[in-house]
Structures are given as structure tokens and as C-alpha cells.
Amino acid sequence: MIETDILIIGAGPAGLFTVFEAGLLKMRCHIIDALPQMGGQLSELYPKKPIFDIPGFPSVLAGELIDNLYEQIKQFEPGFTFNETAIHLLKLEENLFEVITDKGTKHRAKAVIIAGGLGSFEPKKPPIENISDFEERGVSYFIKRPEDYTGKHIVIAGGGDSALDWTIHLAEIASSVTLIHRRNEFRGALDSVEKVKKLKQDGKINLITPAEVVAVEGENHLTKIFIEKEGTIQAIETDYFIPLFGLVPKLGPLADWGLELEKNAIKVDNSTDFQTNIPGVYAVGDINTYPYKMKLILCGFHEAAIACQSIYQRLNPNKKFVLKYTTVSGIEGFDGTKKQAEKQVVATID
Ligand SMILES: Cc1cc2nc3c(=O)[nH]c(=O)nc-3n(C[C@H](O)[C@H](O)[C@H](O)COP(=O)(O)OP(=O)(O)OC[C@H]3O[C@@H](n4cnc5c(N)ncnc54)[C@H](O)[C@@H]3O)c2cc1C
């Protein structure tokens, strides 16, 4: 059982910044994410793209923004549960919620902030009839632990950044890597395309285009895939088949939590504090909706700050609202660190 003050569902930018705003008010946070890493859409969909509308950053790479957000929150020692999807939300009593994940992990918190973005991402799967028989037994749609592929034969399918990046990475540790794409052209960062070209020229990977994987075979574990290339079928022996065709967002289990929904998003009260129709449960970032909602990172940051103030008021009804400027009060991390602007003194200079 994991216990905390605020349980955050979603480790995208809105969820991460929530930890900072909660930390300023001395509330601890734990974050659950279905993906193996933090960053939400920024890490999963466009880590190497520059973003131009983050206040104070004329340009910042999406992956860099996530690194900076972690750097900013780590003093508040957030807990993380990665690779698990929150599937049940129960209100046990006033100011006590329980959230259970698909792996059975129980989390208890005084308040819940849903920062689930576009919902939990689900992989696009190739239309191969028996592919589900081999999921987690040779077929994977995410690479959670690259070291598992050391010394193995791998087939990767896809034509985007993920397929290119993992081909480059696994080429160093796998026994063989074959990259298959249904077109001759790849859509990815120029640098990655160049690296894959070089790996092929150096004989370090096999590249098969235009081709598609049409069947998979094995007993308890995958042993072979079949590809169709220009009308002929060819078999390739392999230990792993990793189709990287992108992810589709699905609201998923959140849709059954009794939350008021509108157009696949959670309705919140933006005139006050971004609370949902369940008191004590808030929604911030892309997952919420209200009049004039804009699905932008900076809007998620603002919503997180207001939601944390509201939770502080709920949990401390007799305390006065305090707006703390970090320039004035500094920051005290839960890890014992302290950051503060130099103190002013009143002194006579003779
Ligand atoms: C290509 C592209 C370019 C973009 N460019 C810009 C830009 O220039 N500027 C800008 O402001 N915005 C941009 N955006 C939008 C921006 O990425 C989103 O506004 C932002 O990611 C929203 O952050 P979030 O934290 O609300 O959600 P997300 O980043 O979507 O993160 C949500 C997280 O919640 C997790 N999750 C969901 N449901 C569950 C569950 N039940 N259990 C566990 N985990 C769950 C997901 O796995 C995900 O990691 C862009 C988006 C895309 C796709």
C-alpha cells in the first residue's frame, strides 16, 4: 500500500508540475503512469522537437523540458509507479481515496489529481490474426527494459522516430536487428535516419523495405515471423518482434469512475479550482474540459497551481489562504535542501 497526500494520475508535464506546487504547500505526491517513463506526450511522441511557447524558454526540446521539470520537483521527493494503469477509484471517506492499478497496487491519498492527458496510450497493433497469442512471449509494443534484448535476434517494424531510435540502440547489444518498413521512406529526425543508413552500410543491421510482417509463429514463445515483400513471402527466425506503429490515446478506465464527461474529457469547474463532480478529485492538463479550454502545456501548469491551493484549503480548512512568492519564502525540499534568495539587511554604511 502506497500512502501520500496527493495521488497524481499521469506523469506528463501537468502531473509533474503539480508536485512542485503541492511541495510549496508542504504536501507530498505520488504519481502513477501507464508508460515506462515520465513526460507523457512529450517523451512518447515528440522528445526531440522544439517547443516555442513555454514562458521564459524561447525554444526548448520537449525531452529537455521534462528533464528540467524533474530537476525542479525532485527536492519534493515524489514517488512513482510506472508501467501501471490506474483502473479503479474509490472514495473511502471524506478526504481519503484509494486508487488501484491493473497490477493490483493500492494507493491511498487525501486527494486525487487526474493529469491523464489524452488518456492512457495504447499501442497500434499490426493486423496479424494470432499476434495476441505472443504478446509478452516475443511480441512487445514497448521497450521497457532494453537489457532484455542483449544477445537476441530482434525484428523491429515501423517507420517513425521510435523504430529508428530503438534500431540504433539495440544494434549495439542485440545479436541481430532487422528493421522492416512498408515504405522506402522513413519519417524521423534526420540524424536518426543517417545513423540507420550507416548501420546498414556497415552491415550492422538488416533493412527490409518495402515490406510488411504478415504472420507470426512459435510454440510457447515466438520463433519466426513471415514478411511479404513485393508479392513474395519470406520467413525470418527471430526471438522478438517489436512493432512500433505509434500509440492511440484512449480515455480508458477513467471513463467508468462516475466523473462527468464531455467529448472524451473530464468536466471541471474552471471558475473555481478545476475540481470534478467528485469532491476531492481534480483534473488538470489535457484531460479536462471547460469553456475556452486550450490543450497547451502552460494551461496545465496554471491549473495545477490552482488545484493544489484548493486541496490545501480542503485539508486545512482553518488556515488562511497564503500566496507564497518563491523569491521571498524560498523553497524547502523534503530532502532537506533549502533554496533562498540572499537575505536583505538593514545596515548603516559609515
Ligand atoms: C506532436 C505534438 C506537438 C505538441 N506541441 C505543443 C507545443 O508546442 N506547445 C504546447 O503547449 N503543447 C504542445 N502539444 C500538446 C502537449 O503535448 C499537451 O498539452 C501536454 O502533453 C499535456 O500534458 P498532460 O500532462 O496534461 O498530459 P500528457 O502529456 O498526455 O500525459 C498524460 C499521462 O497520463 C498517463 N495516463 C493516462 N491515463 C492513465 C491511467 N489511467 N493510469 C496511468 N497513467 C495514465 C499517460 O500514460 C500519460 O503519460 C503537442 C502535442 C503533440 C502531440
CSV table of C-alpha atoms and ligand atoms in Angstrom, one decimal:
chain,number,residue,atom,x,y,z
A,1,MET,CA,0.0,0.0,0.0
A,2,ILE,CA,1.4,3.4,-1.0
A,3,GLU,CA,0.2,6.4,1.0
A,4,THR,CA,0.5,10.0,0.2
A,5,ASP,CA,-1.2,13.4,0.4
A,6,ILE,CA,-2.0,13.8,-3.3
A,7,LEU,CA,-2.1,11.0,-5.8
A,8,ILE,CA,-1.5,12.2,-9.3
A,9,ILE,CA,-2.6,10.0,-12.2
A,10,GLY,CA,-0.3,10.9,-15.2
A,11,ALA,CA,3.4,11.9,-15.3
A,12,GLY,CA,3.1,14.3,-18.2
A,13,PRO,CA,4.1,18.0,-17.8
A,14,ALA,CA,0.9,18.8,-15.9
A,15,GLY,CA,1.3,15.9,-13.4
A,16,LEU,CA,5.0,16.7,-12.9
A,17,PHE,CA,4.5,20.4,-12.2
A,18,THR,CA,1.7,19.5,-9.7
A,19,VAL,CA,4.4,18.0,-7.5
A,20,PHE,CA,6.1,21.4,-7.3
A,21,GLU,CA,3.0,23.4,-6.5
A,22,ALA,CA,2.0,20.8,-3.9
A,23,GLY,CA,5.5,20.8,-2.4
A,24,LEU,CA,5.4,24.6,-1.9
A,25,LEU,CA,2.4,23.9,0.3
A,26,LYS,CA,4.2,21.0,2.1
A,27,MET,CA,2.0,18.3,0.6
A,28,ARG,CA,3.6,15.1,-0.7
A,29,CYS,CA,2.7,13.5,-4.0
A,30,HIS,CA,2.9,10.1,-5.7
A,31,ILE,CA,2.5,9.7,-9.5
A,32,ILE,CA,1.1,6.7,-11.4
A,33,ASP,CA,1.7,6.3,-15.1
A,34,ALA,CA,0.9,3.6,-17.6
A,35,LEU,CA,4.1,4.3,-19.6
A,36,PRO,CA,7.5,3.2,-18.5
A,37,GLN,CA,8.8,6.8,-18.2
A,38,MET,CA,7.8,10.3,-17.2
A,39,GLY,CA,6.9,13.0,-19.7
A,40,GLY,CA,3.6,11.9,-21.2
A,41,GLN,CA,3.2,13.0,-24.8
A,42,LEU,CA,6.5,15.0,-24.8
A,43,SER,CA,8.6,11.9,-24.0
A,44,GLU,CA,6.5,9.4,-26.0
A,45,LEU,CA,5.5,11.4,-29.1
A,46,TYR,CA,8.0,14.3,-29.7
A,47,PRO,CA,11.0,14.2,-27.4
A,48,LYS,CA,13.4,15.8,-29.9
A,49,LYS,CA,11.0,18.5,-31.2
A,50,PRO,CA,11.5,22.1,-30.0
A,51,ILE,CA,8.6,23.8,-28.2
A,52,PHE,CA,8.3,27.6,-28.7
A,53,ASP,CA,5.5,28.6,-26.3
A,54,ILE,CA,6.8,27.8,-22.9
A,55,PRO,CA,7.0,31.1,-21.0
A,56,GLY,CA,10.6,32.1,-20.4
A,57,PHE,CA,12.0,29.5,-22.9
A,58,PRO,CA,12.3,30.9,-26.4
A,59,SER,CA,12.8,27.3,-27.5
A,60,VAL,CA,13.2,24.1,-25.5
A,61,LEU,CA,13.3,20.5,-26.7
A,62,ALA,CA,10.3,18.5,-25.3
A,63,GLY,CA,12.6,15.9,-23.7
A,64,GLU,CA,14.7,18.7,-22.2
A,65,LEU,CA,11.6,20.4,-20.7
A,66,ILE,CA,10.7,17.1,-19.0
A,67,ASP,CA,14.3,16.7,-17.6
A,68,ASN,CA,14.0,20.3,-16.3
A,69,LEU,CA,10.6,19.6,-14.7
A,70,TYR,CA,12.1,16.6,-12.9
A,71,GLU,CA,15.1,18.7,-11.8
A,72,GLN,CA,12.6,21.2,-10.4
A,73,ILE,CA,10.5,18.7,-8.5
A,74,LYS,CA,12.9,16.1,-7.2
A,75,GLN,CA,13.5,18.1,-4.0
A,76,PHE,CA,9.9,17.3,-3.1
A,77,GLU,CA,10.7,13.5,-3.4
A,78,PRO,CA,7.7,12.4,-5.5
A,79,GLY,CA,7.1,8.6,-5.6
A,80,PHE,CA,6.5,7.0,-8.9
A,81,THR,CA,4.6,3.9,-10.0
A,82,PHE,CA,5.4,3.4,-13.7
A,83,ASN,CA,4.1,0.8,-16.2
A,84,GLU,CA,0.8,0.6,-14.3
A,85,THR,CA,-2.6,1.9,-15.3
A,86,ALA,CA,-4.9,3.3,-12.7
A,87,ILE,CA,-8.1,1.3,-13.1
A,88,HIS,CA,-10.3,1.8,-10.0
A,89,LEU,CA,-11.0,4.9,-8.0
A,90,LEU,CA,-12.8,4.5,-4.6
A,91,LYS,CA,-13.8,7.2,-2.1
A,92,LEU,CA,-13.3,5.5,1.3
A,93,GLU,CA,-14.3,8.5,3.4
A,94,GLU,CA,-14.1,12.3,3.3
A,95,ASN,CA,-10.5,13.2,2.2
A,96,LEU,CA,-9.5,9.6,1.7
A,97,PHE,CA,-9.3,7.9,-1.7
A,98,GLU,CA,-8.0,4.6,-2.9
A,99,VAL,CA,-6.7,4.1,-6.5
A,100,ILE,CA,-5.9,0.5,-7.7
A,101,THR,CA,-3.8,-0.2,-10.7
A,102,ASP,CA,-4.0,-3.0,-13.3
A,103,LYS,CA,-1.2,-4.8,-11.4
A,104,GLY,CA,-3.1,-4.6,-8.2
A,105,THR,CA,-1.0,-1.9,-6.5
A,106,LYS,CA,-3.1,0.1,-4.0
A,107,HIS,CA,-2.5,3.8,-3.4
A,108,ARG,CA,-4.3,5.9,-0.7
A,109,ALA,CA,-4.3,9.6,-0.7
A,110,LYS,CA,-6.2,12.6,0.8
A,111,ALA,CA,-6.9,14.0,-2.7
A,112,VAL,CA,-6.6,12.8,-6.3
A,113,ILE,CA,-5.5,14.9,-9.3
A,114,ILE,CA,-6.1,13.3,-12.7
A,115,ALA,CA,-3.5,14.6,-15.1
A,116,GLY,CA,-4.1,11.8,-17.6
A,117,GLY,CA,-3.7,13.9,-20.8
A,118,LEU,CA,-5.3,12.1,-23.7
A,119,GLY,CA,-5.9,9.1,-21.5
A,120,SER,CA,-3.8,6.0,-21.4
A,121,PHE,CA,-1.9,5.4,-24.6
A,122,GLU,CA,-2.5,2.1,-26.3
A,123,PRO,CA,-0.2,0.7,-29.0
A,124,LYS,CA,-1.4,0.4,-32.6
A,125,LYS,CA,-1.1,-3.3,-33.4
A,126,PRO,CA,-0.5,-4.8,-36.8
A,127,PRO,CA,-3.4,-6.7,-38.2
A,128,ILE,CA,-2.0,-10.2,-37.6
A,129,GLU,CA,-4.6,-12.7,-36.6
A,130,ASN,CA,-2.8,-14.6,-33.8
A,131,ILE,CA,-0.5,-11.8,-32.6
A,132,SER,CA,-2.1,-11.6,-29.2
A,133,ASP,CA,-1.0,-15.2,-28.5
A,134,PHE,CA,2.6,-14.0,-28.5
A,135,GLU,CA,2.2,-10.7,-26.6
A,136,GLU,CA,4.8,-10.7,-23.7
A,137,ARG,CA,6.1,-14.0,-25.3
A,138,GLY,CA,8.2,-12.5,-28.0
A,139,VAL,CA,6.0,-9.7,-29.2
A,140,SER,CA,6.2,-6.3,-27.5
A,141,TYR,CA,4.8,-2.9,-28.3
A,142,PHE,CA,7.0,-1.0,-25.8
A,143,ILE,CA,10.6,-1.5,-24.9
A,144,LYS,CA,10.6,-1.4,-21.1
A,145,ARG,CA,14.0,-3.0,-20.3
A,146,PRO,CA,16.4,-2.7,-23.3
A,147,GLU,CA,18.9,-5.1,-21.5
A,148,ASP,CA,16.4,-8.0,-22.0
A,149,TYR,CA,17.3,-7.9,-25.7
A,150,THR,CA,21.1,-8.4,-25.2
A,151,GLY,CA,22.4,-11.2,-27.4
A,152,LYS,CA,18.9,-11.8,-29.0
A,153,HIS,CA,17.6,-11.7,-32.6
A,154,ILE,CA,15.2,-8.8,-33.0
A,155,VAL,CA,12.8,-7.7,-35.7
A,156,ILE,CA,11.6,-4.1,-35.4
A,157,ALA,CA,8.7,-2.8,-37.7
A,158,GLY,CA,7.9,0.8,-38.2
A,159,GLY,CA,9.0,3.9,-40.0
A,160,GLY,CA,9.0,6.7,-37.4
A,161,ASP,CA,11.3,8.0,-34.7
A,162,SER,CA,10.7,5.1,-32.2
A,163,ALA,CA,11.6,2.4,-34.8
A,164,LEU,CA,14.7,4.3,-35.9
A,165,ASP,CA,15.9,5.2,-32.3
A,166,TRP,CA,15.4,1.6,-31.0
A,167,THR,CA,17.1,0.1,-34.1
A,168,ILE,CA,20.1,2.3,-33.3
A,169,HIS,CA,20.1,1.5,-29.6
A,170,LEU,CA,19.5,-2.3,-29.9
A,171,ALA,CA,22.1,-2.7,-32.7
A,172,GLU,CA,24.7,-2.2,-30.1
A,173,ILE,CA,23.6,-5.0,-27.8
A,174,ALA,CA,21.4,-7.5,-29.8
A,175,SER,CA,22.8,-10.4,-31.7
A,176,SER,CA,21.0,-9.2,-34.8
A,177,VAL,CA,18.5,-6.4,-35.6
A,178,THR,CA,16.2,-6.3,-38.7
A,179,LEU,CA,14.2,-3.2,-39.4
A,180,ILE,CA,11.2,-3.6,-41.6
A,181,HIS,CA,9.0,-0.8,-43.0
A,182,ARG,CA,6.2,-0.8,-45.5
A,183,ARG,CA,7.7,2.2,-47.4
A,184,ASN,CA,11.2,3.0,-48.5
A,185,GLU,CA,11.0,6.4,-46.8
A,186,PHE,CA,11.3,6.9,-43.1
A,187,ARG,CA,9.7,9.8,-41.2
A,188,GLY,CA,12.0,10.8,-38.4
A,189,ALA,CA,14.8,13.0,-37.2
A,190,LEU,CA,17.5,13.5,-39.9
A,191,ASP,CA,20.2,12.5,-37.6
A,192,SER,CA,18.5,9.1,-36.8
A,193,VAL,CA,17.8,8.4,-40.5
A,194,GLU,CA,21.5,9.0,-41.2
A,195,LYS,CA,22.6,6.7,-38.3
A,196,VAL,CA,20.4,3.9,-39.5
A,197,LYS,CA,21.7,4.3,-43.1
A,198,LYS,CA,25.3,4.0,-41.8
A,199,LEU,CA,24.4,0.9,-39.7
A,200,LYS,CA,23.0,-0.8,-42.8
A,201,GLN,CA,26.1,0.2,-44.9
A,202,ASP,CA,28.4,-1.2,-42.2
A,203,GLY,CA,26.4,-4.5,-42.2
A,204,LYS,CA,25.3,-4.0,-38.5
A,205,ILE,CA,21.6,-4.2,-39.2
A,206,ASN,CA,19.3,-5.7,-41.9
A,207,LEU,CA,16.9,-3.2,-43.5
A,208,ILE,CA,14.0,-4.6,-45.5
A,209,THR,CA,11.7,-2.2,-47.4
A,210,PRO,CA,9.1,-2.0,-48.7
A,211,ALA,CA,7.8,-5.0,-46.7
A,212,GLU,CA,5.2,-5.9,-44.1
A,213,VAL,CA,5.1,-8.6,-41.4
A,214,VAL,CA,2.1,-10.7,-42.2
A,215,ALA,CA,2.3,-13.7,-39.8
A,216,VAL,CA,4.0,-14.8,-36.6
A,217,GLU,CA,4.8,-18.4,-35.5
A,218,GLY,CA,6.1,-20.2,-32.4
A,219,GLU,CA,5.1,-22.6,-29.7
A,220,ASN,CA,5.4,-21.1,-26.2
A,221,HIS,CA,7.5,-18.3,-27.5
A,222,LEU,CA,7.8,-16.5,-30.8
A,223,THR,CA,10.4,-18.2,-33.1
A,224,LYS,CA,9.6,-16.9,-36.6
A,225,ILE,CA,7.9,-14.1,-38.5
A,226,PHE,CA,6.8,-14.0,-42.1
A,227,ILE,CA,7.1,-10.9,-44.3
A,228,GLU,CA,5.6,-10.0,-47.6
A,229,LYS,CA,7.9,-8.2,-49.9
A,230,GLU,CA,6.9,-7.4,-53.5
A,231,GLY,CA,4.4,-10.2,-53.6
A,232,THR,CA,6.6,-13.0,-52.1
A,233,ILE,CA,6.5,-14.4,-48.6
A,234,GLN,CA,9.8,-14.9,-46.7
A,235,ALA,CA,10.3,-16.3,-43.2
A,236,ILE,CA,12.8,-14.8,-40.7
A,237,GLU,CA,13.8,-16.6,-37.5
A,238,THR,CA,13.7,-14.3,-34.5
A,239,ASP,CA,13.4,-14.1,-30.7
A,240,TYR,CA,11.5,-10.9,-30.6
A,241,PHE,CA,9.2,-8.9,-32.9
A,242,ILE,CA,8.7,-5.3,-31.9
A,243,PRO,CA,6.1,-3.4,-33.9
A,244,LEU,CA,6.4,0.4,-33.2
A,245,PHE,CA,3.5,1.8,-35.1
A,246,GLY,CA,2.6,4.6,-32.6
A,247,LEU,CA,0.1,4.9,-29.9
A,248,VAL,CA,-3.6,5.7,-29.8
A,249,PRO,CA,-5.0,7.7,-26.9
A,250,LYS,CA,-7.9,6.2,-25.0
A,251,LEU,CA,-9.7,7.7,-22.0
A,252,GLY,CA,-9.7,4.1,-20.8
A,253,PRO,CA,-10.7,3.1,-17.2
A,254,LEU,CA,-11.2,6.7,-16.2
A,255,ALA,CA,-14.4,6.8,-18.2
A,256,ASP,CA,-16.0,4.4,-15.6
A,257,TRP,CA,-15.2,6.4,-12.5
A,258,GLY,CA,-18.5,8.3,-12.3
A,259,LEU,CA,-16.9,11.5,-13.5
A,260,GLU,CA,-18.9,13.9,-15.6
A,261,LEU,CA,-17.5,13.7,-19.1
A,262,GLU,CA,-17.8,15.8,-22.2
A,263,LYS,CA,-16.3,14.8,-25.6
A,264,ASN,CA,-13.9,12.3,-24.1
A,265,ALA,CA,-12.6,14.8,-21.4
A,266,ILE,CA,-13.4,15.3,-17.7
A,267,LYS,CA,-15.6,18.3,-17.0
A,268,VAL,CA,-14.2,20.6,-14.3
A,269,ASP,CA,-15.2,23.9,-12.7
A,270,ASN,CA,-12.7,26.4,-14.1
A,271,SER,CA,-14.5,29.3,-12.4
A,272,THR,CA,-13.0,28.0,-9.1
A,273,ASP,CA,-10.5,25.2,-8.7
A,274,PHE,CA,-10.6,22.6,-11.5
A,275,GLN,CA,-12.4,20.1,-9.3
A,276,THR,CA,-14.5,17.4,-10.9
A,277,ASN,CA,-18.1,16.5,-9.9
A,278,ILE,CA,-16.5,14.2,-7.2
A,279,PRO,CA,-15.3,16.5,-4.4
A,280,GLY,CA,-11.6,15.9,-3.7
A,281,VAL,CA,-10.9,14.7,-7.2
A,282,TYR,CA,-9.4,17.3,-9.6
A,283,ALA,CA,-8.5,17.1,-13.3
A,284,VAL,CA,-5.7,19.2,-14.8
A,285,GLY,CA,-4.0,19.4,-18.2
A,286,ASP,CA,-5.3,17.9,-21.5
A,287,ILE,CA,-7.7,15.6,-19.8
A,288,ASN,CA,-10.1,18.3,-18.6
A,289,THR,CA,-12.6,20.5,-20.3
A,290,TYR,CA,-14.3,23.8,-19.6
A,291,PRO,CA,-15.4,26.8,-21.7
A,292,TYR,CA,-12.4,28.2,-23.7
A,293,LYS,CA,-10.2,25.2,-22.7
A,294,MET,CA,-6.8,25.2,-24.6
A,295,LYS,CA,-4.8,21.9,-24.6
A,296,LEU,CA,-1.5,23.6,-24.0
A,297,ILE,CA,1.3,22.8,-21.6
A,298,LEU,CA,1.2,26.3,-20.0
A,299,CYS,CA,-2.6,25.9,-19.3
A,300,GLY,CA,-1.9,22.6,-17.4
A,301,PHE,CA,0.7,24.4,-15.2
A,302,HIS,CA,-1.8,27.1,-14.2
A,303,GLU,CA,-4.5,24.5,-13.5
A,304,ALA,CA,-2.1,22.5,-11.3
A,305,ALA,CA,-1.3,25.6,-9.2
A,306,ILE,CA,-4.9,26.4,-8.5
A,307,ALA,CA,-5.9,22.7,-7.8
A,308,CYS,CA,-3.1,22.4,-5.2
A,309,GLN,CA,-4.2,25.6,-3.4
A,310,SER,CA,-7.8,24.2,-3.4
A,311,ILE,CA,-6.6,20.9,-1.9
A,312,TYR,CA,-4.6,22.7,0.7
A,313,GLN,CA,-7.8,24.6,1.7
A,314,ARG,CA,-9.8,21.4,1.8
A,315,LEU,CA,-7.3,19.7,4.1
A,316,ASN,CA,-6.6,22.7,6.2
A,317,PRO,CA,-10.0,24.5,6.5
A,318,ASN,CA,-8.9,26.7,9.4
A,319,LYS,CA,-5.8,28.0,7.8
A,320,LYS,CA,-5.7,31.3,5.9
A,321,PHE,CA,-5.0,31.3,2.1
A,322,VAL,CA,-1.3,32.1,1.6
A,323,LEU,CA,0.3,33.0,-1.6
A,324,LYS,CA,4.0,32.4,-1.3
A,325,TYR,CA,6.4,34.0,-3.6
A,326,THR,CA,9.4,31.7,-4.0
A,327,THR,CA,11.6,34.8,-4.3
A,328,VAL,CA,10.5,35.8,-0.8
A,329,SER,CA,10.0,32.5,1.1
A,330,GLY,CA,12.5,30.3,-0.8
A,331,ILE,CA,11.9,26.6,-1.2
A,332,GLU,CA,12.4,23.9,1.4
A,333,GLY,CA,12.6,20.5,-0.1
A,334,PHE,CA,11.5,17.4,1.7
A,335,ASP,CA,15.1,16.1,1.1
A,336,GLY,CA,16.5,18.7,3.5
A,337,THR,CA,17.6,21.1,0.8
A,338,LYS,CA,16.9,24.8,1.0
A,339,LYS,CA,17.0,27.4,-1.7
A,340,GLN,CA,16.6,31.0,-0.9
A,341,ALA,CA,17.4,34.5,-2.3
A,342,GLU,CA,20.1,36.3,-0.4
A,343,LYS,CA,18.5,38.0,2.6
A,344,GLN,CA,18.3,41.8,2.7
A,345,VAL,CA,19.8,43.6,5.7
A,346,VAL,CA,19.2,47.0,7.2
A,347,ALA,CA,22.7,48.3,7.9
A,348,THR,CA,24.4,51.6,8.1
A,349,ILE,CA,27.4,52.1,5.9
A,350,ASP,CA,29.9,54.5,7.5
B,1,LIG,C1,3.3,16.5,-31.8
B,1,LIG,C2,2.8,17.3,-30.7
B,1,LIG,C3,3.3,18.6,-30.5
B,1,LIG,C4,2.8,19.5,-29.5
B,1,LIG,N1,3.4,20.7,-29.4
B,1,LIG,C5,3.0,21.5,-28.3
B,1,LIG,C6,3.5,22.8,-28.2
B,1,LIG,O1,4.4,23.3,-29.0
B,1,LIG,N2,3.1,23.6,-27.1
B,1,LIG,C7,2.2,23.1,-26.2
B,1,LIG,O2,1.9,23.8,-25.2
B,1,LIG,N3,1.7,21.9,-26.3
B,1,LIG,C8,2.0,21.1,-27.4
B,1,LIG,N4,1.4,19.9,-27.5
B,1,LIG,C9,0.4,19.4,-26.6
B,1,LIG,C10,1.1,19.0,-25.3
B,1,LIG,O3,1.9,17.9,-25.5
B,1,LIG,C11,0.0,18.6,-24.3
B,1,LIG,O4,-0.8,19.8,-24.0
B,1,LIG,C12,0.6,18.1,-23.0
B,1,LIG,O5,1.3,16.9,-23.2
B,1,LIG,C13,-0.5,17.8,-21.9
B,1,LIG,O6,0.1,17.4,-20.8
B,1,LIG,P1,-0.6,16.5,-19.7
B,1,LIG,O7,0.4,16.4,-18.6
B,1,LIG,O8,-1.9,17.0,-19.5
B,1,LIG,O9,-0.8,15.1,-20.4
B,1,LIG,P2,0.1,14.1,-21.2
B,1,LIG,O10,1.4,14.7,-21.7
B,1,LIG,O11,-0.8,13.5,-22.2
B,1,LIG,O12,0.4,13.0,-20.1
B,1,LIG,C14,-0.6,12.2,-19.5
B,1,LIG,C15,0.0,10.9,-18.9
B,1,LIG,O13,-1.1,10.3,-18.2
B,1,LIG,C16,-0.9,8.9,-18.4
B,1,LIG,N5,-2.2,8.2,-18.1
B,1,LIG,C17,-3.4,8.5,-18.6
B,1,LIG,N6,-4.4,7.7,-18.1
B,1,LIG,C18,-3.7,6.9,-17.2
B,1,LIG,C19,-4.2,5.9,-16.3
B,1,LIG,N7,-5.5,5.6,-16.2
B,1,LIG,N8,-3.3,5.3,-15.5
B,1,LIG,C20,-1.9,5.7,-15.5
B,1,LIG,N9,-1.5,6.6,-16.4
B,1,LIG,C21,-2.4,7.2,-17.1
B,1,LIG,C22,-0.4,8.7,-19.8
B,1,LIG,O14,0.3,7.5,-19.9
B,1,LIG,C23,0.5,9.9,-20.0
B,1,LIG,O15,1.8,9.6,-19.7
B,1,LIG,C24,1.8,19.0,-28.6
B,1,LIG,C25,1.3,17.7,-28.7
B,1,LIG,C26,1.8,16.9,-29.8
B,1,LIG,C27,1.2,15.5,-29.9
